[in-house]
mmCIF file of C-alpha atoms in Angstrom:
data_model
loop_
_atom_site.group_PDB
_atom_site.id
_atom_site.type_symbol
_atom_site.label_atom_id
_atom_site.label_comp_id
_atom_site.label_asym_id
_atom_site.label_seq_id
_atom_site.Cartn_x
_atom_site.Cartn_y
_atom_site.Cartn_z
ATOM 1 C CA MET A 1 2.207 10.358 -4.887
ATOM 2 C CA ALA A 2 5.908 10.381 -5.777
ATOM 3 C CA VAL A 3 6.318 13.703 -3.958
ATOM 4 C CA LEU A 4 4.615 12.221 -0.886
ATOM 5 C CA TYR A 5 7.110 9.347 -0.831
ATOM 6 C CA GLU A 6 10.081 11.667 -1.289
ATOM 7 C CA ARG A 7 8.864 13.935 1.518
ATOM 8 C CA LEU A 8 8.448 10.916 3.776
ATOM 9 C CA ARG A 9 11.972 9.735 3.001
ATOM 10 C CA ALA A 10 13.357 13.238 3.606
ATOM 11 C CA THR A 11 11.718 13.434 7.048
ATOM 12 C CA HIS A 12 12.509 9.810 7.977
ATOM 13 C CA LEU A 13 16.041 9.253 6.709
ATOM 14 C CA GLY A 14 16.771 5.661 5.785
ATOM 15 C CA CYS A 15 13.167 4.509 5.893
ATOM 16 C CA PRO A 16 12.542 1.644 3.499
ATOM 17 C CA VAL A 17 9.989 1.833 0.708
ATOM 18 C CA ILE A 18 8.561 -1.519 -0.354
ATOM 19 C CA TYR A 19 6.126 -1.723 -3.243
ATOM 20 C CA VAL A 20 3.553 -4.510 -2.879
ATOM 21 C CA SER A 21 1.533 -4.927 -6.042
ATOM 22 C CA THR A 22 -0.787 -7.423 -7.659
ATOM 23 C CA GLY A 23 1.167 -6.824 -10.865
ATOM 24 C CA ALA A 24 2.908 -9.838 -12.349
ATOM 25 C CA TRP A 25 6.690 -10.273 -12.424
ATOM 26 C CA ASN A 26 6.745 -10.002 -16.214
ATOM 27 C CA VAL A 27 5.876 -6.280 -15.882
ATOM 28 C CA ALA A 28 8.724 -5.573 -13.430
ATOM 29 C CA PRO A 29 10.976 -3.826 -15.999
ATOM 30 C CA THR A 30 8.130 -1.600 -17.181
ATOM 31 C CA LEU A 31 7.023 -0.837 -13.643
ATOM 32 C CA SER A 32 10.599 -0.047 -12.578
ATOM 33 C CA ARG A 33 10.976 2.370 -15.499
ATOM 34 C CA PHE A 34 7.679 4.041 -14.602
ATOM 35 C CA LEU A 35 8.715 4.479 -10.955
ATOM 36 C CA THR A 36 12.139 5.853 -11.898
ATOM 37 C CA ARG A 37 10.842 8.229 -14.572
ATOM 38 C CA ASN A 38 8.213 9.585 -12.210
ATOM 39 C CA PHE A 39 10.688 10.096 -9.367
ATOM 40 C CA TYR A 40 9.381 7.462 -6.980
ATOM 41 C CA PRO A 41 12.024 6.420 -4.464
ATOM 42 C CA PRO A 42 13.802 3.144 -5.124
ATOM 43 C CA GLY A 43 12.590 0.055 -3.315
ATOM 44 C CA PRO A 44 11.982 -3.636 -3.829
ATOM 45 C CA LEU A 45 8.973 -4.714 -5.875
ATOM 46 C CA LEU A 46 6.937 -7.548 -4.385
ATOM 47 C CA LEU A 47 4.991 -8.698 -7.413
ATOM 48 C CA THR A 48 2.990 -11.842 -8.031
ATOM 49 C CA ASP A 49 3.347 -14.815 -10.314
ATOM 50 C CA TRP A 50 1.039 -14.887 -13.293
ATOM 51 C CA GLY A 51 -1.023 -17.809 -14.479
ATOM 52 C CA PRO A 52 -3.087 -20.709 -13.202
ATOM 53 C CA THR A 53 -2.744 -22.510 -9.902
ATOM 54 C CA HIS A 54 -3.923 -25.984 -8.991
ATOM 55 C CA ASP A 55 -7.394 -24.679 -8.159
ATOM 56 C CA ARG A 56 -7.907 -21.475 -10.202
ATOM 57 C CA TRP A 57 -7.224 -19.954 -13.593
ATOM 58 C CA PHE A 58 -5.625 -16.850 -12.123
ATOM 59 C CA ARG A 59 -3.675 -16.261 -8.961
ATOM 60 C CA SER A 60 -5.224 -14.262 -6.136
ATOM 61 C CA GLY A 61 -3.822 -10.748 -5.956
ATOM 62 C CA ARG A 62 -5.427 -10.337 -2.554
ATOM 63 C CA LEU A 63 -3.698 -13.447 -1.208
ATOM 64 C CA HIS A 64 -0.393 -12.225 -2.646
ATOM 65 C CA LYS A 65 -0.707 -8.891 -0.832
ATOM 66 C CA GLU A 66 -1.773 -10.628 2.394
ATOM 67 C CA GLN A 67 1.219 -12.980 2.294
ATOM 68 C CA SER A 68 3.615 -10.171 1.358
ATOM 69 C CA LEU A 69 2.472 -8.011 4.272
ATOM 70 C CA GLY A 70 2.840 -10.983 6.609
ATOM 71 C CA ARG A 71 6.351 -11.592 5.317
ATOM 72 C CA ILE A 72 7.294 -7.923 5.808
ATOM 73 C CA ALA A 73 6.000 -8.020 9.405
ATOM 74 C CA ALA A 74 7.971 -11.198 10.132
ATOM 75 C CA GLU A 75 11.196 -9.926 8.557
ATOM 76 C CA PHE A 76 11.020 -6.419 10.086
ATOM 77 C CA PRO A 77 9.225 -6.854 13.447
ATOM 78 C CA GLN A 78 10.843 -3.734 14.937
ATOM 79 C CA LEU A 79 9.580 -1.305 12.262
ATOM 80 C CA LYS A 80 6.464 0.822 12.381
ATOM 81 C CA TRP A 81 4.881 1.140 8.923
ATOM 82 C CA LEU A 82 2.914 3.749 7.061
ATOM 83 C CA LEU A 83 0.709 1.611 4.826
ATOM 84 C CA VAL A 84 -0.149 3.425 1.596
ATOM 85 C CA GLY A 85 -2.783 2.079 -0.776
ATOM 86 C CA ASP A 86 -5.887 3.077 -2.645
ATOM 87 C CA ASP A 87 -9.600 2.464 -2.455
ATOM 88 C CA GLY A 88 -9.708 0.459 -5.676
ATOM 89 C CA GLN A 89 -8.943 -3.127 -4.770
ATOM 90 C CA HIS A 90 -8.742 -4.580 -1.273
ATOM 91 C CA ASP A 91 -6.138 -2.360 0.371
ATOM 92 C CA GLU A 92 -8.411 -1.006 3.098
ATOM 93 C CA GLU A 93 -9.554 -4.445 4.154
ATOM 94 C CA LEU A 94 -6.048 -5.926 3.927
ATOM 95 C CA TYR A 95 -4.528 -3.067 5.901
ATOM 96 C CA GLY A 96 -7.275 -3.369 8.511
ATOM 97 C CA ASP A 97 -6.451 -7.077 8.915
ATOM 98 C CA PHE A 98 -2.725 -6.293 9.094
ATOM 99 C CA LEU A 99 -3.388 -3.639 11.733
ATOM 100 C CA ARG A 100 -5.459 -6.045 13.838
ATOM 101 C CA ASN A 101 -2.689 -8.673 13.642
ATOM 102 C CA HIS A 102 0.217 -6.224 14.114
ATOM 103 C CA PRO A 103 -1.158 -3.211 16.038
ATOM 104 C CA ASP A 104 2.257 -2.053 17.238
ATOM 105 C CA ASN A 105 3.733 -2.047 13.724
ATOM 106 C CA VAL A 106 1.488 0.508 12.025
ATOM 107 C CA ALA A 107 1.920 4.274 12.418
ATOM 108 C CA ALA A 108 -0.922 5.158 10.034
ATOM 109 C CA VAL A 109 -2.836 4.008 6.976
ATOM 110 C CA ALA A 110 -3.001 6.369 3.978
ATOM 111 C CA ILE A 111 -5.578 5.639 1.295
ATOM 112 C CA ARG A 112 -5.559 7.496 -2.007
ATOM 113 C CA GLN A 113 -9.081 7.920 -3.311
ATOM 114 C CA LEU A 114 -9.265 6.955 -6.960
ATOM 115 C CA SER A 115 -10.875 9.183 -9.555
ATOM 116 C CA SER A 116 -13.995 7.839 -11.258
ATOM 117 C CA SER A 117 -12.061 6.707 -14.328
ATOM 118 C CA GLU A 118 -9.333 5.052 -12.218
ATOM 119 C CA ALA A 119 -12.010 3.220 -10.225
ATOM 120 C CA VAL A 120 -13.443 1.763 -13.442
ATOM 121 C CA PHE A 121 -10.058 0.244 -14.337
ATOM 122 C CA ALA A 122 -9.566 -0.980 -10.767
ATOM 123 C CA GLY A 123 -12.917 -2.762 -10.760
ATOM 124 C CA GLY A 124 -14.715 -0.332 -8.465
ATOM 125 C CA ARG A 125 -14.086 1.166 -5.056
ATOM 126 C CA SER A 126 -14.003 -0.342 -1.603
ATOM 127 C CA ARG A 127 -16.637 0.567 0.944
ATOM 128 C CA GLY A 128 -14.475 3.033 2.888
ATOM 129 C CA GLU A 129 -15.367 1.772 6.354
ATOM 130 C CA GLU A 130 -14.835 3.812 9.506
ATOM 131 C CA HIS A 131 -11.628 2.474 10.994
ATOM 132 C CA GLU A 132 -10.558 5.025 13.570
ATOM 133 C CA ARG A 133 -13.394 4.046 15.897
ATOM 134 C CA THR A 134 -11.791 0.643 16.445
ATOM 135 C CA THR A 135 -8.110 1.666 16.627
ATOM 136 C CA ARG A 136 -5.895 4.549 17.698
ATOM 137 C CA VAL A 137 -4.014 4.343 14.392
ATOM 138 C CA PRO A 138 -4.977 7.178 12.019
ATOM 139 C CA TRP A 139 -6.637 6.345 8.705
ATOM 140 C CA LEU A 140 -6.086 9.108 6.156
ATOM 141 C CA TYR A 141 -8.033 9.597 2.912
ATOM 142 C CA ALA A 142 -7.278 12.015 0.061
ATOM 143 C CA PRO A 143 -7.326 12.025 -3.753
ATOM 144 C CA ASP A 144 -3.578 12.702 -3.977
ATOM 145 C CA GLY A 145 -0.280 12.668 -2.135
ATOM 146 C CA ALA A 146 -0.513 16.365 -1.228
ATOM 147 C CA GLY A 147 -3.749 15.778 0.646
ATOM 148 C CA LEU A 148 -2.323 12.742 2.422
ATOM 149 C CA TRP A 149 0.815 14.723 3.347
ATOM 150 C CA ASP A 150 -1.301 17.530 4.842
ATOM 151 C CA GLN A 151 -3.141 14.992 6.989
ATOM 152 C CA LEU A 152 0.114 13.354 8.108
ATOM 153 C CA VAL A 153 1.338 16.794 9.213
ATOM 154 C CA ALA A 154 -1.972 17.571 10.946
ATOM 155 C CA LYS A 155 -1.790 14.275 12.875
ATOM 156 C CA GLY A 156 1.791 15.047 13.938
ATOM 157 C CA LEU A 157 3.232 12.040 12.124
ATOM 158 C CA VAL A 158 5.629 14.223 10.096
ATOM 159 C CA GLU A 159 6.954 17.746 10.468
#
């Protein structure tokens, strides 16, 4: 996946990379080291708070991602995004909602398909609904960044 991000940055000079994760802020140093050591491009980490809220024991990672995407759309209304996620949590559904609310701000959605063991740790896989029937925005699926890159090239989104 790191190579995918670097290729994207090389073909779209100056494009921002923003990492939206359900990870808690207390893991930010570890996550930053992981990203750097594995050659992911630098970018802000939008992580969540950890711990109870007034109505639950744990904060909602889904709500955090939803709010973060909404904030990104509000702060950068002129940008067109490539949304990259995986099929392990709620990324497909969240990106579908974002696309419906901001159709002019999404170039494509790229979903990495988790391996069986990764899916166990992620709590399962999403349903993998058919999205391209309801929108002109391409939805790409592959088990790795190389496969996603090939599809981006095939769709003419990168050269």
